[in-house]
Amino acid sequence: VDYETFKRKCTDDVRLFGFVRFTTGDAMSKRVKFALITWIGEDVSGLQRAKTGTDKTLVKEVVQNFAKEFVISDHKELDEDYIKNELKKAGGANYDAQTE
């Protein structure tokens, strides 16, 4: 499933976990980074919100290697450029082409 399909599934009445693969870098060096995204829609009940922590523990038993974890309930934060920028920050050294 591509990222746009995942984003469309993030509606206000659901909670989802996504293990998402992103390619970052520049023309000289491409790197693959993984993100664990927890989506909690605005209309999710309090009980379901509370269960998210327990369920995430179970998800993390299977999905163990990721560069950054996101807990998101605002559609703006699902923006692909925002996620990639955060992954780049989490990656440490930035070897993208520098402009002088």
PDB file of C-alpha atoms in Angstrom:
ATOM      1  CA  VAL A   1       0.000   0.000   0.000  1.00  0.00           C
ATOM      2  CA  ASP A   2       1.376   3.430  -0.827  1.00  0.00           C
ATOM      3  CA  TYR A   3       1.457   6.307   1.656  1.00  0.00           C
ATOM      4  CA  GLU A   4      -1.468   8.174   0.070  1.00  0.00           C
ATOM      5  CA  THR A   5      -3.671   5.095   0.540  1.00  0.00           C
ATOM      6  CA  PHE A   6      -2.623   4.913   4.201  1.00  0.00           C
ATOM      7  CA  LYS A   7      -3.464   8.610   4.648  1.00  0.00           C
ATOM      8  CA  ARG A   8      -6.943   8.112   3.176  1.00  0.00           C
ATOM      9  CA  LYS A   9      -7.604   5.403   5.771  1.00  0.00           C
ATOM     10  CA  CYS A  10      -6.788   7.883   8.575  1.00  0.00           C
ATOM     11  CA  THR A  11     -10.311   9.146   9.162  1.00  0.00           C
ATOM     12  CA  ASP A  12     -11.611  10.883  12.283  1.00  0.00           C
ATOM     13  CA  ASP A  13     -13.440   7.785  13.551  1.00  0.00           C
ATOM     14  CA  VAL A  14     -10.558   5.251  13.574  1.00  0.00           C
ATOM     15  CA  ARG A  15      -7.230   4.534  15.184  1.00  0.00           C
ATOM     16  CA  LEU A  16      -4.526   2.895  13.090  1.00  0.00           C
ATOM     17  CA  PHE A  17      -0.937   1.776  13.332  1.00  0.00           C
ATOM     18  CA  GLY A  18       1.259   2.106  10.264  1.00  0.00           C
ATOM     19  CA  PHE A  19       4.802   0.893   9.654  1.00  0.00           C
ATOM     20  CA  VAL A  20       5.744   3.148   6.763  1.00  0.00           C
ATOM     21  CA  ARG A  21       8.815   3.106   4.508  1.00  0.00           C
ATOM     22  CA  PHE A  22      10.168   6.423   3.229  1.00  0.00           C
ATOM     23  CA  THR A  23      13.113   7.143   0.941  1.00  0.00           C
ATOM     24  CA  THR A  24      15.076  10.235   1.932  1.00  0.00           C
ATOM     25  CA  GLY A  25      18.272  11.857   0.741  1.00  0.00           C
ATOM     26  CA  ASP A  26      19.417  13.629  -2.400  1.00  0.00           C
ATOM     27  CA  ALA A  27      20.563  12.686  -5.900  1.00  0.00           C
ATOM     28  CA  MET A  28      23.898  11.435  -4.560  1.00  0.00           C
ATOM     29  CA  SER A  29      22.648   9.352  -1.658  1.00  0.00           C
ATOM     30  CA  LYS A  30      19.256   7.761  -1.066  1.00  0.00           C
ATOM     31  CA  ARG A  31      18.431   6.246   2.305  1.00  0.00           C
ATOM     32  CA  VAL A  32      15.453   4.209   3.427  1.00  0.00           C
ATOM     33  CA  LYS A  33      13.891   5.133   6.766  1.00  0.00           C
ATOM     34  CA  PHE A  34      10.960   3.530   8.533  1.00  0.00           C
ATOM     35  CA  ALA A  35       8.414   5.318  10.704  1.00  0.00           C
ATOM     36  CA  LEU A  36       5.887   3.895  13.138  1.00  0.00           C
ATOM     37  CA  ILE A  37       2.773   6.045  12.866  1.00  0.00           C
ATOM     38  CA  THR A  38      -0.067   5.850  15.367  1.00  0.00           C
ATOM     39  CA  TRP A  39      -3.164   7.615  14.064  1.00  0.00           C
ATOM     40  CA  ILE A  40      -5.922   8.490  16.560  1.00  0.00           C
ATOM     41  CA  GLY A  41      -8.862  10.208  14.896  1.00  0.00           C
ATOM     42  CA  GLU A  42     -10.577  13.171  16.550  1.00  0.00           C
ATOM     43  CA  ASP A  43     -13.848  11.224  17.007  1.00  0.00           C
ATOM     44  CA  VAL A  44     -12.311   8.103  18.587  1.00  0.00           C
ATOM     45  CA  SER A  45     -13.925   7.330  21.961  1.00  0.00           C
ATOM     46  CA  GLY A  46     -12.060   7.739  25.232  1.00  0.00           C
ATOM     47  CA  LEU A  47     -12.009   3.979  25.807  1.00  0.00           C
ATOM     48  CA  GLN A  48     -10.489   3.338  22.379  1.00  0.00           C
ATOM     49  CA  ARG A  49      -7.924   6.096  22.976  1.00  0.00           C
ATOM     50  CA  ALA A  50      -6.959   4.450  26.267  1.00  0.00           C
ATOM     51  CA  LYS A  51      -6.521   1.067  24.556  1.00  0.00           C
ATOM     52  CA  THR A  52      -4.079   2.570  22.075  1.00  0.00           C
ATOM     53  CA  GLY A  53      -1.138   2.385  24.494  1.00  0.00           C
ATOM     54  CA  THR A  54      -1.701  -1.292  25.253  1.00  0.00           C
ATOM     55  CA  ASP A  55      -2.199  -2.130  21.595  1.00  0.00           C
ATOM     56  CA  LYS A  56       0.923  -0.180  20.614  1.00  0.00           C
ATOM     57  CA  THR A  57       2.959  -2.317  23.005  1.00  0.00           C
ATOM     58  CA  LEU A  58       1.793  -5.396  21.097  1.00  0.00           C
ATOM     59  CA  VAL A  59       2.578  -3.764  17.745  1.00  0.00           C
ATOM     60  CA  LYS A  60       6.095  -2.912  18.955  1.00  0.00           C
ATOM     61  CA  GLU A  61       6.715  -6.587  19.752  1.00  0.00           C
ATOM     62  CA  VAL A  62       6.474  -7.216  16.001  1.00  0.00           C
ATOM     63  CA  VAL A  63       7.709  -3.891  14.585  1.00  0.00           C
ATOM     64  CA  GLN A  64      10.953  -3.184  16.389  1.00  0.00           C
ATOM     65  CA  ASN A  65      13.204  -1.234  14.026  1.00  0.00           C
ATOM     66  CA  PHE A  66      12.115   2.243  13.007  1.00  0.00           C
ATOM     67  CA  ALA A  67      13.821   5.619  12.864  1.00  0.00           C
ATOM     68  CA  LYS A  68      11.050   7.599  14.545  1.00  0.00           C
ATOM     69  CA  GLU A  69       7.652   7.111  16.121  1.00  0.00           C
ATOM     70  CA  PHE A  70       4.751   9.496  15.522  1.00  0.00           C
ATOM     71  CA  VAL A  71       1.452   9.812  17.395  1.00  0.00           C
ATOM     72  CA  ILE A  72      -0.822  11.864  15.162  1.00  0.00           C
ATOM     73  CA  SER A  73      -4.416  13.062  15.334  1.00  0.00           C
ATOM     74  CA  ASP A  74      -4.152  16.072  12.995  1.00  0.00           C
ATOM     75  CA  HIS A  75      -4.280  15.462   9.235  1.00  0.00           C
ATOM     76  CA  LYS A  76      -1.673  18.213   8.684  1.00  0.00           C
ATOM     77  CA  GLU A  77       0.918  16.123  10.530  1.00  0.00           C
ATOM     78  CA  LEU A  78       0.386  13.281   8.047  1.00  0.00           C
ATOM     79  CA  ASP A  79       1.987  15.432   5.343  1.00  0.00           C
ATOM     80  CA  GLU A  80       4.684  13.342   3.657  1.00  0.00           C
ATOM     81  CA  ASP A  81       7.215  16.195   3.578  1.00  0.00           C
ATOM     82  CA  TYR A  82       6.711  16.798   7.320  1.00  0.00           C
ATOM     83  CA  ILE A  83       7.305  13.103   8.108  1.00  0.00           C
ATOM     84  CA  LYS A  84      10.383  12.930   5.863  1.00  0.00           C
ATOM     85  CA  ASN A  85      11.833  16.069   7.450  1.00  0.00           C
ATOM     86  CA  GLU A  86      11.356  14.612  10.936  1.00  0.00           C
ATOM     87  CA  LEU A  87      12.982  11.347   9.831  1.00  0.00           C
ATOM     88  CA  LYS A  88      15.925  13.291   8.433  1.00  0.00           C
ATOM     89  CA  LYS A  89      16.343  15.087  11.785  1.00  0.00           C
ATOM     90  CA  ALA A  90      16.176  11.780  13.657  1.00  0.00           C
ATOM     91  CA  GLY A  91      18.849  10.305  11.391  1.00  0.00           C
ATOM     92  CA  GLY A  92      21.707  12.357  12.798  1.00  0.00           C
ATOM     93  CA  ALA A  93      24.206  13.596  10.211  1.00  0.00           C
ATOM     94  CA  ASN A  94      22.664  15.236   7.168  1.00  0.00           C
ATOM     95  CA  TYR A  95      24.659  14.547   3.998  1.00  0.00           C
ATOM     96  CA  ASP A  96      22.248  16.198   1.575  1.00  0.00           C
ATOM     97  CA  ALA A  97      23.880  18.435  -1.023  1.00  0.00           C
ATOM     98  CA  GLN A  98      24.816  21.737   0.584  1.00  0.00           C
ATOM     99  CA  THR A  99      24.177  25.061  -1.138  1.00  0.00           C
ATOM    100  CA  GLU A 100      26.794  27.753  -0.783  1.00  0.00           C
TER     101      GLU A 100
END
